[in-house]
PDB file of C-alpha atoms in Angstrom:
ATOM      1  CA  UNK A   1      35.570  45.935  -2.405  1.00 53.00           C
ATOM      2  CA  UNK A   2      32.497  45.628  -0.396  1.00 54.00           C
ATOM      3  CA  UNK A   3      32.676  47.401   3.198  1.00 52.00           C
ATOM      4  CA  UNK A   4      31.105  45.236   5.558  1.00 51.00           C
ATOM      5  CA  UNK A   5      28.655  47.435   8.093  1.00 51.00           C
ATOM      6  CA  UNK A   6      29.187  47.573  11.778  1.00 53.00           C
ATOM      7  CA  UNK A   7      26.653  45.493  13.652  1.00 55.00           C
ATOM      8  CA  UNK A   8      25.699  47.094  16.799  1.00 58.00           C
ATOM      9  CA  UNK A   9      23.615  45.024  19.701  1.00 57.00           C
ATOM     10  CA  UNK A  10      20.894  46.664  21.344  1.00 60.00           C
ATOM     11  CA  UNK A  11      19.246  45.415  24.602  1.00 60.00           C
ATOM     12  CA  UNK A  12      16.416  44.024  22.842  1.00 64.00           C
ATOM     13  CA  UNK A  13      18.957  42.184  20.224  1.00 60.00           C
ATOM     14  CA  UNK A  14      20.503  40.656  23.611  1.00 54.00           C
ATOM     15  CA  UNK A  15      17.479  39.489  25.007  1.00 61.00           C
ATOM     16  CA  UNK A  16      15.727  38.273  21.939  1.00 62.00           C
ATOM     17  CA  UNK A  17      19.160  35.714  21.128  1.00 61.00           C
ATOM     18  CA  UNK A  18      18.991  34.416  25.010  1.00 59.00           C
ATOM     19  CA  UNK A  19      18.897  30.966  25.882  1.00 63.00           C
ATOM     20  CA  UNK A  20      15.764  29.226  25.264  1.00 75.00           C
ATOM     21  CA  UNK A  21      14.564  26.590  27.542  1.00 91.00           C
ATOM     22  CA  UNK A  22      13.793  22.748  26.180  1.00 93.00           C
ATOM     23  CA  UNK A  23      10.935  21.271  26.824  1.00 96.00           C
ATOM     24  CA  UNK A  24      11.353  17.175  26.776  1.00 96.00           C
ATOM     25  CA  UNK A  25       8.243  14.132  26.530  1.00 96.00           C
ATOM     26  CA  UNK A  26       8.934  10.706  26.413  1.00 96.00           C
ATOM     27  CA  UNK A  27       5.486   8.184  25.289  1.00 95.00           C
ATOM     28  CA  UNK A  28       3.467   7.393  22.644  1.00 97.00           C
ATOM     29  CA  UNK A  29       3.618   8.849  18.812  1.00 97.00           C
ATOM     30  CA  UNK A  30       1.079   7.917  16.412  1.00 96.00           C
ATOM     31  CA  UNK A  31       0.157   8.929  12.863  1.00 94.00           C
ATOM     32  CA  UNK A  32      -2.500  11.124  11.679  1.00 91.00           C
ATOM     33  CA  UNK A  33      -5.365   9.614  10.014  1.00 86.00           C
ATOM     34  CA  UNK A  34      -5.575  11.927   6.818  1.00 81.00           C
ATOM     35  CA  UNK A  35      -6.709  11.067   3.353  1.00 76.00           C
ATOM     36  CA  UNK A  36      -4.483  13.140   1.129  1.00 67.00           C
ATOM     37  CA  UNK A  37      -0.536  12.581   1.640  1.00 67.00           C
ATOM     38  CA  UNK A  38       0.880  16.601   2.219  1.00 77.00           C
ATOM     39  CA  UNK A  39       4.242  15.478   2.034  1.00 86.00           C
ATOM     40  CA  UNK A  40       5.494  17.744   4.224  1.00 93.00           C
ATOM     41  CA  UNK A  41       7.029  16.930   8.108  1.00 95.00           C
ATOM     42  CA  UNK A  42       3.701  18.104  10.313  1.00 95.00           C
ATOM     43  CA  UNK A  43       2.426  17.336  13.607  1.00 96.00           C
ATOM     44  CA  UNK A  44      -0.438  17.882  16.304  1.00 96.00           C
ATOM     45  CA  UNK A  45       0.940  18.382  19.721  1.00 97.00           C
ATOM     46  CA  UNK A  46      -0.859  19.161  23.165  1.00 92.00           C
ATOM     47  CA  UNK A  47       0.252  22.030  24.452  1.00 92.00           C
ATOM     48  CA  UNK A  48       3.595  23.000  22.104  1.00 95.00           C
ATOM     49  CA  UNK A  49       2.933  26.569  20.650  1.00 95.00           C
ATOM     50  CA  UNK A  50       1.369  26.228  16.722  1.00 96.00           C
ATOM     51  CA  UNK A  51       4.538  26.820  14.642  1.00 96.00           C
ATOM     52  CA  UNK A  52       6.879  25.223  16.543  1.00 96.00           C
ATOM     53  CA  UNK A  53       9.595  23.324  15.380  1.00 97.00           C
ATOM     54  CA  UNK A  54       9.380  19.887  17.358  1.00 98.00           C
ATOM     55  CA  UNK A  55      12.379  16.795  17.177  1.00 98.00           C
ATOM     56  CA  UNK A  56      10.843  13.836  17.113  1.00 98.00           C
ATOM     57  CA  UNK A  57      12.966  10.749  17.840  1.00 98.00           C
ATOM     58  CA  UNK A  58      11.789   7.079  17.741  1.00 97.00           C
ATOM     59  CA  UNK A  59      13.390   5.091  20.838  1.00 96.00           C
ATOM     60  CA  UNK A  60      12.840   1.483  19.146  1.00 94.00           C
ATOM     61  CA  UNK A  61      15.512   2.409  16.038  1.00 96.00           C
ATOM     62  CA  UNK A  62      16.714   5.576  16.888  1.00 96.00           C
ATOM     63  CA  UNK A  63      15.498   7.125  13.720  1.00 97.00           C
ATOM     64  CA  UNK A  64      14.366  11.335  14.198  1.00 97.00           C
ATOM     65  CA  UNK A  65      12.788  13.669  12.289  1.00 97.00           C
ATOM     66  CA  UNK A  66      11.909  17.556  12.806  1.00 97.00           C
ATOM     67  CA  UNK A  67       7.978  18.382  12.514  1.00 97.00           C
ATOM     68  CA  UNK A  68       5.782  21.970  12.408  1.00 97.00           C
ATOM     69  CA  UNK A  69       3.669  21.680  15.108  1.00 97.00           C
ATOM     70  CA  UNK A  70       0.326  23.053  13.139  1.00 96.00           C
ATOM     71  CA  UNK A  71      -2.516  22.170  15.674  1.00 95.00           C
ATOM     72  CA  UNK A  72      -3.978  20.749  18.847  1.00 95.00           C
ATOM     73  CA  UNK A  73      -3.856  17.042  19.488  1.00 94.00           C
ATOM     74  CA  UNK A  74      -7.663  16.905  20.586  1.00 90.00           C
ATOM     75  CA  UNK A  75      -8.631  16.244  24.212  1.00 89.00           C
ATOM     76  CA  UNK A  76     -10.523  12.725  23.318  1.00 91.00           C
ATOM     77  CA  UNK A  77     -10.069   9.377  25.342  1.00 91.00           C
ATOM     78  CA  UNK A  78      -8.179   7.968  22.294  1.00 89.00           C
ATOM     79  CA  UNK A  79      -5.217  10.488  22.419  1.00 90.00           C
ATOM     80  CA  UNK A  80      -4.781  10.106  26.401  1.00 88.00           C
ATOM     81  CA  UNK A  81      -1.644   8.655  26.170  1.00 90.00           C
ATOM     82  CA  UNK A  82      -0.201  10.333  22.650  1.00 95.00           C
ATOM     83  CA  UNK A  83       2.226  13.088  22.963  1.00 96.00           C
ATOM     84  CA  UNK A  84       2.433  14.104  19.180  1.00 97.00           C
ATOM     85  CA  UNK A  85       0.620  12.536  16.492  1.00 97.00           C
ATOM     86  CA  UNK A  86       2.731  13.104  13.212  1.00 96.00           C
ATOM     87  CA  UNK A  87       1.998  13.774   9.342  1.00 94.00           C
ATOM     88  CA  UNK A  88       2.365   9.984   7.351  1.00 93.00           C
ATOM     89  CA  UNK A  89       5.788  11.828   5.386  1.00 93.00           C
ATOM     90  CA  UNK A  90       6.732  12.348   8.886  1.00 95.00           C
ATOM     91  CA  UNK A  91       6.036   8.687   9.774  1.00 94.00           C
ATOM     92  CA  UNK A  92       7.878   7.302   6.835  1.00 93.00           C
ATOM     93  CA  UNK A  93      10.795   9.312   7.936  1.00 95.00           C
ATOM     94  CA  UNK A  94      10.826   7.434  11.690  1.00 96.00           C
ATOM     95  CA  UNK A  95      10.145   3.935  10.175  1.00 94.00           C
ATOM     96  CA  UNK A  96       8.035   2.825  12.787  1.00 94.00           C
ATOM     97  CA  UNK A  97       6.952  -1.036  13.088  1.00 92.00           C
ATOM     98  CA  UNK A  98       3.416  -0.109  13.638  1.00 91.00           C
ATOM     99  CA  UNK A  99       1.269   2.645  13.530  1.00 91.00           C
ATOM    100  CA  UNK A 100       2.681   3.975  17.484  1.00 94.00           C
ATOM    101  CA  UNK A 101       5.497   3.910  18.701  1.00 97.00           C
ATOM    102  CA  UNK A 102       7.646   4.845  21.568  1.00 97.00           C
ATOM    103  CA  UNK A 103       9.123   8.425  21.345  1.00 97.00           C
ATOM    104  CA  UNK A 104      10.615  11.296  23.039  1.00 97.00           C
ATOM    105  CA  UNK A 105      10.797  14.908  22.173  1.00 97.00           C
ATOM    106  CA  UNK A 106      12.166  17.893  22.538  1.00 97.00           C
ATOM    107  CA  UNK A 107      11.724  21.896  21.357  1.00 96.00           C
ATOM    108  CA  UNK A 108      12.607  25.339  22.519  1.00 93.00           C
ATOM    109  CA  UNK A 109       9.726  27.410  23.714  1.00 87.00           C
TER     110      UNK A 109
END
C-alpha cells in the first residue's frame, strides 16, 4: 500500500490556478502558404502570446480545431482583415470551402 502525500496550497499555488480571462475574435481565417506539409495543428496570430493554445472554430460548418500559436501574422495590407492564418493539417481539420473562411476564436491569456 502506497501512502498518498498531503498536498498543501501555498499562495502562489492559489494564484497561479486563478481564473484566466478569454480573449474572443470573430473574421477571417486563412491558410498559410508553406511548401512542406508539418502535419502538426499551427498558427500565426496578431497579438496572441507565441505558445498559446488557440480554438479555432469555422462558423460556415461548425467544424473546430485547437492550434499553437508559433508566430506573428505580419503587419502587410494582405492580412488586414485575417485574425489567424492556420497550418494546411490545421485547415484540413476545419474543412473549409475555400482557402478563407469565416471564424471565431477564443484562448486564455
Amino acid at each position: 500500500i502506497v501512502a498518498k502525500k498531503e498536498e498543501i496550497l501555498t499562495a502562489e499555488d492559489i494564484e497561479n490556478t486563478a481564473p484566466r480571462s478569454i480573449k474572443v475574435e470573430e473574421g477571417i481565417a486563412e491558410i498559410i502558404e508553406v511548401e512542406s506539409k508539418s502535419g502538426k495543428y499551427l498558427a500565426l496570430h496578431k497579438s496572441a502570446p507565441l505558445g498559446t493554445l488557440v480554438q479555432v472554430r469555422n462558423e460556415t460548418n461548425g467544424a473546430s480545431v485547437r492550434v499553437k500559436v508559433i508566430g506573428r501574422l505580419p503587419e502587410v495590407d494582405q492580412n488586414q482583415n485575417i485574425i489567424i492564418k492556420l497550418s494546411p493539417k490545421a485547415m484540413t481539420r476545419v474543412s473549409p470551402v475555400d482557402r478563407r473562411f469565416r471564424a471565431k476564436i477564443n484562448y486564455s491569456l
